[in-house]
Short mmCIF file of C-alpha atoms and ligand atoms in Angstrom, two decimals:
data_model
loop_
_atom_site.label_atom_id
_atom_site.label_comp_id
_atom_site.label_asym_id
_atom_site.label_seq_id
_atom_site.Cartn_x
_atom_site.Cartn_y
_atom_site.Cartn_z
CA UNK A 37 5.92 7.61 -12.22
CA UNK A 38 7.34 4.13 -12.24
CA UNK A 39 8.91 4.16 -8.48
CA UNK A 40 5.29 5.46 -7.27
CA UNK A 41 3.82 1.98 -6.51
CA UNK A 42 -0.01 2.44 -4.85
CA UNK A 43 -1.70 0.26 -2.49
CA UNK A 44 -5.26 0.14 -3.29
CA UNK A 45 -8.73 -2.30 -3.04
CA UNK A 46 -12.10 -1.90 -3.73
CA UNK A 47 -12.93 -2.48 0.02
CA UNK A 48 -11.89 -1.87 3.26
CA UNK A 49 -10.19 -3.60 6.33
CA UNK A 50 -8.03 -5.95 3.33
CA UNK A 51 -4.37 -4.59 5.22
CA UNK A 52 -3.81 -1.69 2.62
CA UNK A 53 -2.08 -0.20 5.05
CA UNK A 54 0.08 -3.02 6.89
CA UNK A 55 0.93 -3.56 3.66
CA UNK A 56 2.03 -0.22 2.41
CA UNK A 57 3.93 -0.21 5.80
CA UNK A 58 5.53 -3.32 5.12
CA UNK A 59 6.82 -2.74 1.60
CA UNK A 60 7.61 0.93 2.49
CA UNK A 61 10.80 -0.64 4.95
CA UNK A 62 11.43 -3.60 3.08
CA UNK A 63 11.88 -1.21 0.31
CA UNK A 64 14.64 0.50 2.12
CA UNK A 65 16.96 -2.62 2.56
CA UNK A 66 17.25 -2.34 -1.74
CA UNK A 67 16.83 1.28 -2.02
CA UNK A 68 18.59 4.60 -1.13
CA UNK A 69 15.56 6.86 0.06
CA UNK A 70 11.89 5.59 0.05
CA UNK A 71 9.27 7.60 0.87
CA UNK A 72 5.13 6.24 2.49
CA UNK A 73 2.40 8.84 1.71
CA UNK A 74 -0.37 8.45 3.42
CA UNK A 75 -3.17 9.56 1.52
CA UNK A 76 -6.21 8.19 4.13
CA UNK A 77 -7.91 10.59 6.63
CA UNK A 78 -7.55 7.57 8.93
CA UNK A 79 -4.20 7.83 9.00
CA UNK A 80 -3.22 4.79 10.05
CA UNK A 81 0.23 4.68 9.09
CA UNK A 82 1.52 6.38 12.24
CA UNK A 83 -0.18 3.98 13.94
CA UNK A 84 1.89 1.01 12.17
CA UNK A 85 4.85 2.73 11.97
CA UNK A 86 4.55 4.14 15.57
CA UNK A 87 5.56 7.85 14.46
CA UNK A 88 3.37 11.22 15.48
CA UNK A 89 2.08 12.60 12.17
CA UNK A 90 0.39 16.30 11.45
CA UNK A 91 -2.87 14.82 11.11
CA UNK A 92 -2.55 15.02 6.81
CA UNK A 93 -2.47 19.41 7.51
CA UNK A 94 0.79 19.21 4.94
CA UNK A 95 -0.51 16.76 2.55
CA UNK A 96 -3.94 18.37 2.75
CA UNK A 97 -2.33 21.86 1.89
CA UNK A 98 -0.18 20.56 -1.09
CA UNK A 99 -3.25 18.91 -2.70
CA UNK A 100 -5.47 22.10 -2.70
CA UNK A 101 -2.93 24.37 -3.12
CA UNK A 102 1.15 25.66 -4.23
CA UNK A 103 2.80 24.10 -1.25
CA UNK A 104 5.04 21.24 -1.10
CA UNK A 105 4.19 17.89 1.27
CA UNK A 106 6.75 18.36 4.35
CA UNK A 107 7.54 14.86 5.12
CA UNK A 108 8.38 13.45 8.72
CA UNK A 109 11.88 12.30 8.21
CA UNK A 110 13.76 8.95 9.19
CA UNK A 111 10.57 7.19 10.95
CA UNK A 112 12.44 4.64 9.76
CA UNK A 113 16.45 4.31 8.70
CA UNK A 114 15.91 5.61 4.80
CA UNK A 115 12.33 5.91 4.85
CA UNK A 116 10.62 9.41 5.46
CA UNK A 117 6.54 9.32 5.85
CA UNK A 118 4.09 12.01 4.42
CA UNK A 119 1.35 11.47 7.32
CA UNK A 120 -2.07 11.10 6.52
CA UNK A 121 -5.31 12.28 9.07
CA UNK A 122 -8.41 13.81 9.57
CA UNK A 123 -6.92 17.31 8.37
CA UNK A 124 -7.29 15.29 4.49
CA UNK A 125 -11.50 15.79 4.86
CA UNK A 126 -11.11 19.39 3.97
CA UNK A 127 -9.15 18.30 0.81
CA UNK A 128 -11.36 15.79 0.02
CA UNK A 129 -14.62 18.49 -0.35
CA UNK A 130 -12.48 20.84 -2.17
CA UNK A 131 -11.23 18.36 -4.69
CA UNK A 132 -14.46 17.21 -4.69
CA UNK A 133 -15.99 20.69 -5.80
CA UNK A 134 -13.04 20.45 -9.02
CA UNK A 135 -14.47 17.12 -10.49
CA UNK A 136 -12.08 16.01 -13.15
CA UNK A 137 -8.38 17.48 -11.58
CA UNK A 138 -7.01 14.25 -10.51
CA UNK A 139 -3.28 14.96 -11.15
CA UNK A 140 -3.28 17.21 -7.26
CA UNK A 141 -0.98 14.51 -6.04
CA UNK A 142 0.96 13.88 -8.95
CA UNK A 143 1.94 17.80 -9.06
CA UNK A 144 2.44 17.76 -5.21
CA UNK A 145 4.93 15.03 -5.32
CA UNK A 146 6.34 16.94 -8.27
CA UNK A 147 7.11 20.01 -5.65
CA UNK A 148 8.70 17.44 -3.28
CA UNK A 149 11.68 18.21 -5.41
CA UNK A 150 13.05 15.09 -3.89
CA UNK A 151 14.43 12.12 -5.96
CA UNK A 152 13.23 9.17 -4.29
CA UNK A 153 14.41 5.41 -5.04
CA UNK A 154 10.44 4.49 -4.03
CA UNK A 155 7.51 6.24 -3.18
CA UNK A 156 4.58 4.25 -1.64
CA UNK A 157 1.44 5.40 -1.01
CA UNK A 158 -1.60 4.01 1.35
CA UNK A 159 -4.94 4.92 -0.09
CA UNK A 160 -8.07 5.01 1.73
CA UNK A 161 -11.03 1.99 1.17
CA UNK A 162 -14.03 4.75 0.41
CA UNK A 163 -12.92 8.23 -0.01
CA UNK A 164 -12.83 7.67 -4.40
CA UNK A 165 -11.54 11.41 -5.06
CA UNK A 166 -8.49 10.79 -2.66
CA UNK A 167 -7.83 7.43 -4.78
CA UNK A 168 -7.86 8.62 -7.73
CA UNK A 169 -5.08 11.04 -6.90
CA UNK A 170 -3.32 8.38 -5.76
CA UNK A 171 -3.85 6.11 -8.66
CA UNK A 172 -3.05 8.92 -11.17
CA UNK A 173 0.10 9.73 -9.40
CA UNK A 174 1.45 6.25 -9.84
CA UNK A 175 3.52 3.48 -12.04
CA UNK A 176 1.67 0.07 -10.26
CA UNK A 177 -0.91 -0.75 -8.22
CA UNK A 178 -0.95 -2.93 -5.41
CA UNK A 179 -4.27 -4.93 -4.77
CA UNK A 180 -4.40 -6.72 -1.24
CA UNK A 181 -7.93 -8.94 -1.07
CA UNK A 182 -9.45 -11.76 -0.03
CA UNK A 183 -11.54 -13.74 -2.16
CA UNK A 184 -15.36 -13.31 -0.89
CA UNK A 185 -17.89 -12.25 -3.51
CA UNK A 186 -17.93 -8.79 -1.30
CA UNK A 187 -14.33 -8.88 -1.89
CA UNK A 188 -14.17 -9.66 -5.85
CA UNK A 189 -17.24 -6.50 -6.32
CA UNK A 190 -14.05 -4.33 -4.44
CA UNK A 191 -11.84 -5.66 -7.05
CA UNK A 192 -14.37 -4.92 -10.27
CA UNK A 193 -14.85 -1.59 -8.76
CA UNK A 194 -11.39 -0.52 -8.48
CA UNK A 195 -10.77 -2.40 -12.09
CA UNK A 196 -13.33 -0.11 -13.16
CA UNK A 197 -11.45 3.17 -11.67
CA UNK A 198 -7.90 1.53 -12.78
CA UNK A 199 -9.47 2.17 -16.15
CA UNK A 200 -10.85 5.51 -16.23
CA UNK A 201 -7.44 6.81 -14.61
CA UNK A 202 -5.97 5.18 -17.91
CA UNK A 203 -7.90 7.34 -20.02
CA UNK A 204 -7.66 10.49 -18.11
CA UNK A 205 -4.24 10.79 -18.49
CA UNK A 206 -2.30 8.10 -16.71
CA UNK A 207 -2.29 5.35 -19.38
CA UNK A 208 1.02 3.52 -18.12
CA UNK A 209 -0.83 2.78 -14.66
CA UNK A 210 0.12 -0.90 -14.30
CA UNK A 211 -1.35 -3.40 -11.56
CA UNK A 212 1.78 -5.02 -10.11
CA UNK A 213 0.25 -7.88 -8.39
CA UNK A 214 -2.82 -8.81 -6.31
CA UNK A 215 -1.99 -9.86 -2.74
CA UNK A 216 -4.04 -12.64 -0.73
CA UNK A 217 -4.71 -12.74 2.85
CA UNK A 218 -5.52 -12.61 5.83
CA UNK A 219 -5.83 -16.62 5.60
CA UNK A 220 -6.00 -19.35 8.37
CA UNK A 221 -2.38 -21.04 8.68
CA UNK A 222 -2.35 -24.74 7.97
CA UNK A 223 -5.21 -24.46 5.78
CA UNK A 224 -3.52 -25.31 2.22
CA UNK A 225 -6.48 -26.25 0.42
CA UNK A 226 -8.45 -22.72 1.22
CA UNK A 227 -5.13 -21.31 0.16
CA UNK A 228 -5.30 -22.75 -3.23
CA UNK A 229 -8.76 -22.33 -3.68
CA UNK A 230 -8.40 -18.32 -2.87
CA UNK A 231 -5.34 -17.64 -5.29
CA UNK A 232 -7.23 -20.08 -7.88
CA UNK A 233 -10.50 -18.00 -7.49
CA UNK A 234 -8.24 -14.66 -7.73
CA UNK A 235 -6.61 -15.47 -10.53
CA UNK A 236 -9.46 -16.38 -12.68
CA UNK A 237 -11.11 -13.12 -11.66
CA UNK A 238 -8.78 -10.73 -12.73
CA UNK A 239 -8.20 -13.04 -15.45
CA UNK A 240 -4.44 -12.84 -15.05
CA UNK A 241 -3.49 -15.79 -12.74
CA UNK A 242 0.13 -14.15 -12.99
CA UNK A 243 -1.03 -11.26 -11.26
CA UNK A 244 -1.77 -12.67 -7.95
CA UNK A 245 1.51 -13.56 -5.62
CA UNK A 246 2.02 -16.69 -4.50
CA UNK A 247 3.10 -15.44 -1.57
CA UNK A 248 0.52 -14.59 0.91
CA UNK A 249 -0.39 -13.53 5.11
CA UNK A 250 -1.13 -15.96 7.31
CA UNK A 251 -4.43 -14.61 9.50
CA UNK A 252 -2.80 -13.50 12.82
CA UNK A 253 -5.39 -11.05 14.44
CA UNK A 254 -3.47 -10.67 17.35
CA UNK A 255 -0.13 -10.74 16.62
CA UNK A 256 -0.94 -7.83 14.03
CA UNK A 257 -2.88 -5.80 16.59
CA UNK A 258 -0.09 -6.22 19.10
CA UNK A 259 2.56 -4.81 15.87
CA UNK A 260 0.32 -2.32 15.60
CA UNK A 261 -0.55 -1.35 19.13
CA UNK A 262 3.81 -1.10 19.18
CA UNK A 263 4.11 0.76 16.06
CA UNK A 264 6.21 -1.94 15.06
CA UNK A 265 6.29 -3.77 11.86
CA UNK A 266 5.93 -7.84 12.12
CA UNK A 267 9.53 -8.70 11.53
CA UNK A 268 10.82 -5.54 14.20
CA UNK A 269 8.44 -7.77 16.71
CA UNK A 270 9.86 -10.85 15.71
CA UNK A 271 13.21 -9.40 16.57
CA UNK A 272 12.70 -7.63 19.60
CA UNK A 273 9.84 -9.95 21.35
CA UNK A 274 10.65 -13.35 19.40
CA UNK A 275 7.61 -15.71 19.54
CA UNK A 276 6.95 -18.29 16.54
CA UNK A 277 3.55 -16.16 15.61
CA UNK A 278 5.72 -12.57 15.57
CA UNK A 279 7.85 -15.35 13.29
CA UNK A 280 5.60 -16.83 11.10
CA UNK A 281 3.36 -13.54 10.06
CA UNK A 282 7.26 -11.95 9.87
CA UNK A 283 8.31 -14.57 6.93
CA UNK A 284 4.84 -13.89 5.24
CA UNK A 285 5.52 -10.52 5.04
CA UNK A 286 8.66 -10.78 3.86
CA UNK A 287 7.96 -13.42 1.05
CA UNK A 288 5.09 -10.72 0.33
CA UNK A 289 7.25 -7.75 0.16
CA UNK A 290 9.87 -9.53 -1.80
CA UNK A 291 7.94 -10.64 -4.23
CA UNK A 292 6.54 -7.29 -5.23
CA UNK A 293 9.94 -5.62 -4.95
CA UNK A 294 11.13 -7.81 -7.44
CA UNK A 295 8.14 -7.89 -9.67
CA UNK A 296 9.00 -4.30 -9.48
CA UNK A 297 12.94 -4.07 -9.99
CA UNK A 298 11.20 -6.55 -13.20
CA UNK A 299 8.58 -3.87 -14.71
CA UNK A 300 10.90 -1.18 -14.42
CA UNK A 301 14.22 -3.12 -16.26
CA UNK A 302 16.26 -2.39 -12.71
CA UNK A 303 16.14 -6.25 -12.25
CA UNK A 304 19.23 -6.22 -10.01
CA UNK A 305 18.97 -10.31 -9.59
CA UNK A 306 19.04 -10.68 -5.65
CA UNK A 307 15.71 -11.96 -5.42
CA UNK A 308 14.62 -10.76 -1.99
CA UNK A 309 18.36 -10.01 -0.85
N1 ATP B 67 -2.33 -11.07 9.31
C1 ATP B 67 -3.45 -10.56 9.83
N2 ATP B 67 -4.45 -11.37 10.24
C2 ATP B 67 -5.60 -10.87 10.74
N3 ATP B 67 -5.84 -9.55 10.88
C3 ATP B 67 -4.88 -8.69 10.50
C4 ATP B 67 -3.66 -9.15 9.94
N4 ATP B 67 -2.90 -8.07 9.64
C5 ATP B 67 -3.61 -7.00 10.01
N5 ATP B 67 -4.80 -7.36 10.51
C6 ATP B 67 -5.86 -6.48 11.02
O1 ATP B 67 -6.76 -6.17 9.98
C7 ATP B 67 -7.28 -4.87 10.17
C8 ATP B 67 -7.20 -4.09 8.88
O2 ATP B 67 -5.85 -3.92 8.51
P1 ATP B 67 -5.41 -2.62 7.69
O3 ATP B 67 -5.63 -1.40 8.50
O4 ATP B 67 -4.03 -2.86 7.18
O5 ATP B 67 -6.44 -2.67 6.47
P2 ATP B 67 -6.85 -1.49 5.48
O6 ATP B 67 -7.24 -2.16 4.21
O7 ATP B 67 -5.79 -0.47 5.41
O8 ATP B 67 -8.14 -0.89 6.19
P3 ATP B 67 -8.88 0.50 5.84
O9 ATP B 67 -9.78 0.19 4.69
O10 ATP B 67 -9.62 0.82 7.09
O11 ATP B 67 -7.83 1.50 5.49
C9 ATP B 67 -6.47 -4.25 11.30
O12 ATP B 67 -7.24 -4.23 12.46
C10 ATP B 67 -5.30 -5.16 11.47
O13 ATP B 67 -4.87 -5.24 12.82
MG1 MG B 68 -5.84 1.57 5.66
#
């Protein structure tokens, strides 16, 4: 399980998904074949990635049943996308109704039969059955958050599931780094005071990347009203905001790509080549 990274929070709206979306292609400059599962019934993914998804019928039918995930291929060069949707509420009650079987998308990854470089998965903010799968499916974690009190609850919360998934049977589950953002450009001091207060939550200041997003409200709604990612805006539309949120991301995604390629002894030295 150490190429299944998850990207998880104890809250909603913290850019779980723009940031699964972002590492997912990053991923594929450094690696072979990646693969995004989108294990939300929001689905949002398509919407990032600007690809037209089953609604989460294939996902939803691996995780109750024998049947293997049938990704949508090459959304992106090297990166194939397990789409997530609405279809994923009738998983949710039946998994639901078999408390305790949290390995349904470890086992339907397993009938993949594919042999993936990466596999990143999107989990939803509320829907705790769905992210448990998720989390007991995978090597590392990926927290995105902000630093509000709401926000550090979130984190406690999912500490607190991190932990049972440990003892149920994942017990190598590993958090690979806490992400900060969205937060106001220019404003150094709130930037130091957020990683500062981060890091002496989770007790761990190591954990939390010194990289982080700038807030850009609407130069992320306009990459995601495109299906684009920030640095495919910044290419085809160049403005310095599509520029700026663009090197964030990529300082993000490098950073846990390499903290990655670190954990997992595949340190190939090109530091965010
Ligand atoms: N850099 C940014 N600055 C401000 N807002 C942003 C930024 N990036 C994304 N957003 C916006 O934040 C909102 C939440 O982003 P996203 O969907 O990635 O979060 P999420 O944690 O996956 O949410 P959910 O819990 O609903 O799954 C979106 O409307 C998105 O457009
Ligand atoms: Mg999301």
């Amino acid at each position: 399980v150490h190429h299944v990274i998850a990207v998880a929070a104890g809250k909603g709206g913290v850019l779980k998904t723009t940031l699964a979306c972002h590492l997912a292609v990053a991923a594929t400059a450094r690696h072979c074949r990646v693969l995004l599962i989108d294990i939300d019934p929001q689905g949002n993914t398509a919407l990032d990635l600007g690809y037209r998804g089953d609604g989460g019928r294939s996902l939803a039918s691996a995780l109750v049943g024998d049947d293997a995930p049938e990704p949508i291929v090459d959304v992106r060069p090297g990166l194939d996308v397990v789409a997530g949707g609405r279809e994923l509420d009738a998983a949710i009650v039946s998994l639901t109704r078999n408390a305790r079987d949290d390995s349904a998308l470890a086992r339907a990854i397993g009938r993949l039969g594919r042999s993936d470089d990466l596999i990143v998965i999107d989990c939803p903010a509320r829907e705790l059955v769905l992210r448990r799968a998720a989390l007991t499916a995978a090597g590392f974690v990926v927290v995105p958050s902000a630093s509000d009190l709401a926000s550090c609850h979130g984190l406690a919360d999912l500490a607190a599931t991190i932990t049972e998934v440990r003892g149920a049977g994942n017990p190598d589950l590993d958090v690979l780094a806490v992400v900060a953002g969205p937060i106001p450009a220019n404003a150094t001091e709130i930037r130091g005071r957020v990683l500062a207060d981060l890091g002496r939550f989770i007790r761990d200041p190591s954990l939390v990347s010194p990289a982080t997003i700038r807030s850009s409200q609407r130069t992320a709604q306009a990459c995601r009203a495109r299906g684009l990612t920030s640095e495919e805006v910044a290419t085809v539309d160049p403005s310095p905001a599509a520029r700026r949120l663009a090197d964030d991301w990529r300082r993000v995604t490098a950073d846990l790509l390499d903290r990655h390629a670190h954990a997992t002894g595949v340190d190939d030295g090109a530091g965010g080549r």
